[in-house]
PDB file of C-alpha atoms in Angstrom:
ATOM      1  CA  UNK A   1      -3.674   1.087  11.125  1.00 79.00           C
ATOM      2  CA  UNK A   2      -3.049  -2.819  10.502  1.00 89.00           C
ATOM      3  CA  UNK A   3      -0.745  -2.799   7.571  1.00 92.00           C
ATOM      4  CA  UNK A   4       1.606  -0.873  10.311  1.00 94.00           C
ATOM      5  CA  UNK A   5       0.752  -3.077  13.267  1.00 93.00           C
ATOM      6  CA  UNK A   6       1.680  -6.118  10.976  1.00 94.00           C
ATOM      7  CA  UNK A   7       4.765  -4.607   9.925  1.00 95.00           C
ATOM      8  CA  UNK A   8       5.827  -3.259  13.228  1.00 95.00           C
ATOM      9  CA  UNK A   9       5.224  -6.955  14.658  1.00 95.00           C
ATOM     10  CA  UNK A  10       7.180  -8.720  12.047  1.00 95.00           C
ATOM     11  CA  UNK A  11      11.140  -9.542  11.178  1.00 96.00           C
ATOM     12  CA  UNK A  12      10.660  -6.812   9.154  1.00 96.00           C
ATOM     13  CA  UNK A  13       9.849  -3.730  11.658  1.00 95.00           C
ATOM     14  CA  UNK A  14      13.707  -2.352  11.368  1.00 96.00           C
ATOM     15  CA  UNK A  15      12.751  -1.971   7.758  1.00 97.00           C
ATOM     16  CA  UNK A  16      11.033   0.254   5.465  1.00 97.00           C
ATOM     17  CA  UNK A  17       7.217   0.524   5.728  1.00 97.00           C
ATOM     18  CA  UNK A  18       6.245   2.580   2.463  1.00 97.00           C
ATOM     19  CA  UNK A  19       2.820   3.618   1.621  1.00 96.00           C
ATOM     20  CA  UNK A  20       1.259   4.300  -1.627  1.00 96.00           C
ATOM     21  CA  UNK A  21      -2.651   5.120  -1.902  1.00 95.00           C
ATOM     22  CA  UNK A  22      -3.725   3.950  -5.292  1.00 93.00           C
ATOM     23  CA  UNK A  23      -6.591   6.397  -5.109  1.00 92.00           C
ATOM     24  CA  UNK A  24      -4.723   9.928  -4.643  1.00 93.00           C
ATOM     25  CA  UNK A  25      -1.968   9.073  -7.260  1.00 92.00           C
ATOM     26  CA  UNK A  26      -2.905   9.913 -10.753  1.00 88.00           C
ATOM     27  CA  UNK A  27      -2.696   6.717 -13.301  1.00 83.00           C
ATOM     28  CA  UNK A  28      -0.054   8.132 -15.371  1.00 80.00           C
ATOM     29  CA  UNK A  29       2.096   9.262 -12.147  1.00 88.00           C
ATOM     30  CA  UNK A  30       1.707   5.669 -10.695  1.00 92.00           C
ATOM     31  CA  UNK A  31       4.092   3.777 -12.796  1.00 89.00           C
ATOM     32  CA  UNK A  32       6.910   6.116 -11.866  1.00 89.00           C
ATOM     33  CA  UNK A  33       6.094   6.220  -8.279  1.00 92.00           C
ATOM     34  CA  UNK A  34       5.957   2.610  -7.888  1.00 95.00           C
ATOM     35  CA  UNK A  35       8.674   1.431 -10.146  1.00 93.00           C
ATOM     36  CA  UNK A  36      10.833   4.739 -10.144  1.00 88.00           C
ATOM     37  CA  UNK A  37      12.749   6.114 -13.137  1.00 83.00           C
ATOM     38  CA  UNK A  38      15.657   6.559 -14.806  1.00 80.00           C
ATOM     39  CA  UNK A  39      17.326  10.079 -15.906  1.00 79.00           C
ATOM     40  CA  UNK A  40      15.819  11.176 -19.319  1.00 69.00           C
ATOM     41  CA  UNK A  41      13.072   8.975 -19.471  1.00 74.00           C
ATOM     42  CA  UNK A  42      10.410  11.383 -20.039  1.00 75.00           C
ATOM     43  CA  UNK A  43      10.272  15.250 -19.872  1.00 71.00           C
ATOM     44  CA  UNK A  44      11.224  16.636 -16.251  1.00 72.00           C
ATOM     45  CA  UNK A  45      13.049  13.103 -15.372  1.00 71.00           C
ATOM     46  CA  UNK A  46      16.198  14.955 -14.459  1.00 78.00           C
ATOM     47  CA  UNK A  47      17.554  12.671 -12.205  1.00 82.00           C
ATOM     48  CA  UNK A  48      17.152   9.062 -11.340  1.00 82.00           C
ATOM     49  CA  UNK A  49      14.556   8.304  -8.898  1.00 86.00           C
ATOM     50  CA  UNK A  50      14.139   5.015  -7.016  1.00 87.00           C
ATOM     51  CA  UNK A  51      10.697   3.842  -7.038  1.00 92.00           C
ATOM     52  CA  UNK A  52       8.213   2.851  -3.739  1.00 96.00           C
ATOM     53  CA  UNK A  53       8.519  -0.991  -4.589  1.00 96.00           C
ATOM     54  CA  UNK A  54      12.498  -0.317  -4.444  1.00 96.00           C
ATOM     55  CA  UNK A  55      12.412   1.979  -1.200  1.00 96.00           C
ATOM     56  CA  UNK A  56      10.587  -1.393   0.359  1.00 96.00           C
ATOM     57  CA  UNK A  57      13.258  -3.238  -0.268  1.00 96.00           C
ATOM     58  CA  UNK A  58      13.216  -5.888   2.772  1.00 97.00           C
ATOM     59  CA  UNK A  59      10.615  -4.086   4.434  1.00 97.00           C
ATOM     60  CA  UNK A  60       6.886  -3.459   3.694  1.00 97.00           C
ATOM     61  CA  UNK A  61       4.767  -2.066   0.781  1.00 97.00           C
ATOM     62  CA  UNK A  62       1.286  -0.918   1.888  1.00 97.00           C
ATOM     63  CA  UNK A  63      -0.993  -0.542  -1.518  1.00 96.00           C
ATOM     64  CA  UNK A  64      -4.181   1.447   0.058  1.00 95.00           C
ATOM     65  CA  UNK A  65      -7.218   1.740  -1.839  1.00 93.00           C
ATOM     66  CA  UNK A  66      -6.051  -0.999  -4.451  1.00 92.00           C
ATOM     67  CA  UNK A  67      -9.316  -1.017  -6.007  1.00 91.00           C
ATOM     68  CA  UNK A  68      -8.239   2.065  -7.767  1.00 92.00           C
ATOM     69  CA  UNK A  69      -5.280   0.643  -9.057  1.00 93.00           C
ATOM     70  CA  UNK A  70      -5.864   0.365 -13.304  1.00 93.00           C
ATOM     71  CA  UNK A  71      -5.332  -3.166 -14.294  1.00 94.00           C
ATOM     72  CA  UNK A  72      -2.368  -2.333 -16.456  1.00 93.00           C
ATOM     73  CA  UNK A  73      -0.983  -1.577 -13.930  1.00 94.00           C
ATOM     74  CA  UNK A  74      -1.674  -4.560 -11.684  1.00 95.00           C
ATOM     75  CA  UNK A  75      -0.322  -6.786 -14.403  1.00 94.00           C
ATOM     76  CA  UNK A  76       3.112  -4.540 -13.973  1.00 94.00           C
ATOM     77  CA  UNK A  77       3.037  -5.262 -10.205  1.00 95.00           C
ATOM     78  CA  UNK A  78       2.286  -8.768 -10.185  1.00 95.00           C
ATOM     79  CA  UNK A  79       5.265  -9.373 -12.618  1.00 95.00           C
ATOM     80  CA  UNK A  80       7.192  -7.701  -9.518  1.00 95.00           C
ATOM     81  CA  UNK A  81       5.860  -9.811  -7.232  1.00 95.00           C
ATOM     82  CA  UNK A  82       6.554 -13.190  -9.405  1.00 95.00           C
ATOM     83  CA  UNK A  83      10.180 -12.390 -10.507  1.00 95.00           C
ATOM     84  CA  UNK A  84      10.813 -10.149  -7.326  1.00 96.00           C
ATOM     85  CA  UNK A  85      12.529  -7.786  -9.772  1.00 96.00           C
ATOM     86  CA  UNK A  86      11.666  -4.131 -10.568  1.00 94.00           C
ATOM     87  CA  UNK A  87      12.779  -2.241 -13.667  1.00 92.00           C
ATOM     88  CA  UNK A  88      12.647   1.445 -13.340  1.00 88.00           C
ATOM     89  CA  UNK A  89      10.500   3.357 -16.346  1.00 85.00           C
ATOM     90  CA  UNK A  90      12.817   3.992 -18.869  1.00 82.00           C
ATOM     91  CA  UNK A  91      15.656   1.660 -17.596  1.00 82.00           C
ATOM     92  CA  UNK A  92      16.842  -1.654 -19.110  1.00 83.00           C
ATOM     93  CA  UNK A  93      18.486  -3.569 -16.091  1.00 90.00           C
ATOM     94  CA  UNK A  94      16.332  -4.953 -13.330  1.00 93.00           C
ATOM     95  CA  UNK A  95      16.739  -4.713  -9.647  1.00 95.00           C
ATOM     96  CA  UNK A  96      16.231  -7.301  -7.040  1.00 96.00           C
ATOM     97  CA  UNK A  97      13.654  -6.606  -4.647  1.00 96.00           C
ATOM     98  CA  UNK A  98      12.274  -8.587  -1.241  1.00 97.00           C
ATOM     99  CA  UNK A  99       9.114  -6.960  -0.105  1.00 95.00           C
ATOM    100  CA  UNK A 100       5.745  -7.841   1.840  1.00 96.00           C
ATOM    101  CA  UNK A 101       2.926  -6.367  -0.199  1.00 95.00           C
ATOM    102  CA  UNK A 102      -0.260  -5.590   2.082  1.00 95.00           C
ATOM    103  CA  UNK A 103      -3.436  -4.828   0.018  1.00 94.00           C
ATOM    104  CA  UNK A 104      -6.283  -2.770   1.531  1.00 92.00           C
ATOM    105  CA  UNK A 105      -9.468  -2.123  -0.109  1.00 90.00           C
ATOM    106  CA  UNK A 106     -13.039  -0.897   1.024  1.00 86.00           C
ATOM    107  CA  UNK A 107     -14.544  -3.120  -1.845  1.00 86.00           C
ATOM    108  CA  UNK A 108     -13.992  -7.281  -1.098  1.00 82.00           C
ATOM    109  CA  UNK A 109     -11.198  -7.730  -3.698  1.00 81.00           C
ATOM    110  CA  UNK A 110     -13.200 -10.938  -4.690  1.00 84.00           C
ATOM    111  CA  UNK A 111     -15.957  -8.889  -5.909  1.00 89.00           C
ATOM    112  CA  UNK A 112     -13.266  -6.315  -7.690  1.00 89.00           C
ATOM    113  CA  UNK A 113     -12.397  -9.737  -9.664  1.00 92.00           C
ATOM    114  CA  UNK A 114     -16.412 -10.599 -10.491  1.00 92.00           C
ATOM    115  CA  UNK A 115     -16.483  -6.871 -11.672  1.00 91.00           C
ATOM    116  CA  UNK A 116     -13.992  -6.974 -13.630  1.00 90.00           C
ATOM    117  CA  UNK A 117     -11.482  -4.399 -11.659  1.00 90.00           C
ATOM    118  CA  UNK A 118      -9.065  -6.539 -10.236  1.00 92.00           C
ATOM    119  CA  UNK A 119      -7.317  -9.324 -12.525  1.00 94.00           C
ATOM    120  CA  UNK A 120      -7.788 -12.891 -10.927  1.00 93.00           C
ATOM    121  CA  UNK A 121      -4.109 -13.714 -11.114  1.00 94.00           C
ATOM    122  CA  UNK A 122      -3.255 -10.714  -9.292  1.00 93.00           C
ATOM    123  CA  UNK A 123      -6.044 -11.228  -6.747  1.00 92.00           C
ATOM    124  CA  UNK A 124      -4.640 -14.890  -6.201  1.00 90.00           C
ATOM    125  CA  UNK A 125      -1.413 -13.241  -5.505  1.00 92.00           C
ATOM    126  CA  UNK A 126      -2.081 -11.095  -2.997  1.00 89.00           C
ATOM    127  CA  UNK A 127      -4.853 -12.856  -1.087  1.00 86.00           C
ATOM    128  CA  UNK A 128      -2.523 -14.872   0.743  1.00 86.00           C
ATOM    129  CA  UNK A 129      -3.552 -14.133   4.493  1.00 86.00           C
ATOM    130  CA  UNK A 130      -6.835 -12.075   4.549  1.00 83.00           C
ATOM    131  CA  UNK A 131      -7.991  -9.873   7.074  1.00 84.00           C
ATOM    132  CA  UNK A 132     -11.790  -8.521   7.484  1.00 83.00           C
ATOM    133  CA  UNK A 133     -12.418  -5.902   9.012  1.00 84.00           C
ATOM    134  CA  UNK A 134     -15.510  -5.006  10.961  1.00 85.00           C
ATOM    135  CA  UNK A 135     -16.735  -1.267  10.234  1.00 84.00           C
ATOM    136  CA  UNK A 136     -16.953   0.878  12.913  1.00 88.00           C
ATOM    137  CA  UNK A 137     -20.821   1.607  12.490  1.00 92.00           C
ATOM    138  CA  UNK A 138     -21.113  -2.463  13.470  1.00 92.00           C
ATOM    139  CA  UNK A 139     -18.878  -2.078  16.730  1.00 91.00           C
ATOM    140  CA  UNK A 140     -19.815   1.399  18.049  1.00 91.00           C
ATOM    141  CA  UNK A 141     -18.176   0.901  21.493  1.00 93.00           C
ATOM    142  CA  UNK A 142     -14.957   1.236  19.957  1.00 91.00           C
ATOM    143  CA  UNK A 143     -15.667   5.118  19.112  1.00 91.00           C
ATOM    144  CA  UNK A 144     -14.967   6.718  23.128  1.00 90.00           C
ATOM    145  CA  UNK A 145     -11.250   4.585  22.708  1.00 91.00           C
ATOM    146  CA  UNK A 146     -10.452   5.792  19.549  1.00 90.00           C
ATOM    147  CA  UNK A 147     -11.691   9.571  20.257  1.00 91.00           C
ATOM    148  CA  UNK A 148      -9.738   9.145  23.479  1.00 90.00           C
ATOM    149  CA  UNK A 149      -6.415   8.163  21.454  1.00 90.00           C
ATOM    150  CA  UNK A 150      -7.064  10.441  18.865  1.00 90.00           C
ATOM    151  CA  UNK A 151      -7.026  13.601  21.962  1.00 92.00           C
ATOM    152  CA  UNK A 152      -3.954  11.911  23.495  1.00 90.00           C
ATOM    153  CA  UNK A 153      -1.955  12.594  20.131  1.00 90.00           C
ATOM    154  CA  UNK A 154      -3.585  15.187  18.512  1.00 90.00           C
ATOM    155  CA  UNK A 155      -1.102  18.726  18.356  1.00 91.00           C
ATOM    156  CA  UNK A 156      -4.272  20.862  18.517  1.00 90.00           C
ATOM    157  CA  UNK A 157      -5.743  18.488  20.975  1.00 89.00           C
ATOM    158  CA  UNK A 158      -2.694  18.471  23.302  1.00 89.00           C
ATOM    159  CA  UNK A 159      -1.833  22.550  23.315  1.00 91.00           C
ATOM    160  CA  UNK A 160      -5.643  23.326  23.791  1.00 91.00           C
ATOM    161  CA  UNK A 161      -5.690  20.795  26.931  1.00 89.00           C
ATOM    162  CA  UNK A 162      -8.601  18.692  25.379  1.00 89.00           C
ATOM    163  CA  UNK A 163      -9.420  15.716  27.244  1.00 85.00           C
ATOM    164  CA  UNK A 164     -12.549  14.474  26.366  1.00 85.00           C
ATOM    165  CA  UNK A 165     -15.758  15.065  24.203  1.00 85.00           C
ATOM    166  CA  UNK A 166     -19.387  15.426  25.143  1.00 83.00           C
TER     167      UNK A 166
END
C-alpha cells in the first residue's frame, strides 16, 4: 500500500508500522484498541494492554477507512495529535508518543467535513500532505502488472505454478 511505502522509505522505516481498519472495529472497541487500557478498567480487562497509538511510538499509525471513525473518537484522537500524549482507558497518567499518522478514505476528506462526518479541526490536523490516487478503473493498464505481482507472491499461485491468466 501507499502508506506502507511511505513508512518504508522514511527515517521511521525501522520502527513500527501499525494499521487500524476503522470500519472493521466496532465503535465500542475502537477506543480501547487505539488507546489501550489499564487492568480492571472494564469487565474482562484482566491485564494492562497498550493501544495501537502507543505501539506505533516512533513509527507510523495507518488509519484505514477513517470515514468510519465516530466524531467523538476523532476528538480524542485530535487531542493525542495536538498534545503528543495518550492516556489508556481507565488510566490516570499520560504516555508520550511520537507518531506519524497516515489516514486513508475512499471518500475525499473535504466531503466528509461538508457532510458532518468528520470534524473540521481533525481534518485540518490530518490533511497535511494529501495524496490522491486515481481509481484503478481509470488506469486499466495497471491491471496486468497487479495480476502478475499477485501471482508471484500468492502462496496458492506459487504452489500450483500459476504464472499467468487469460
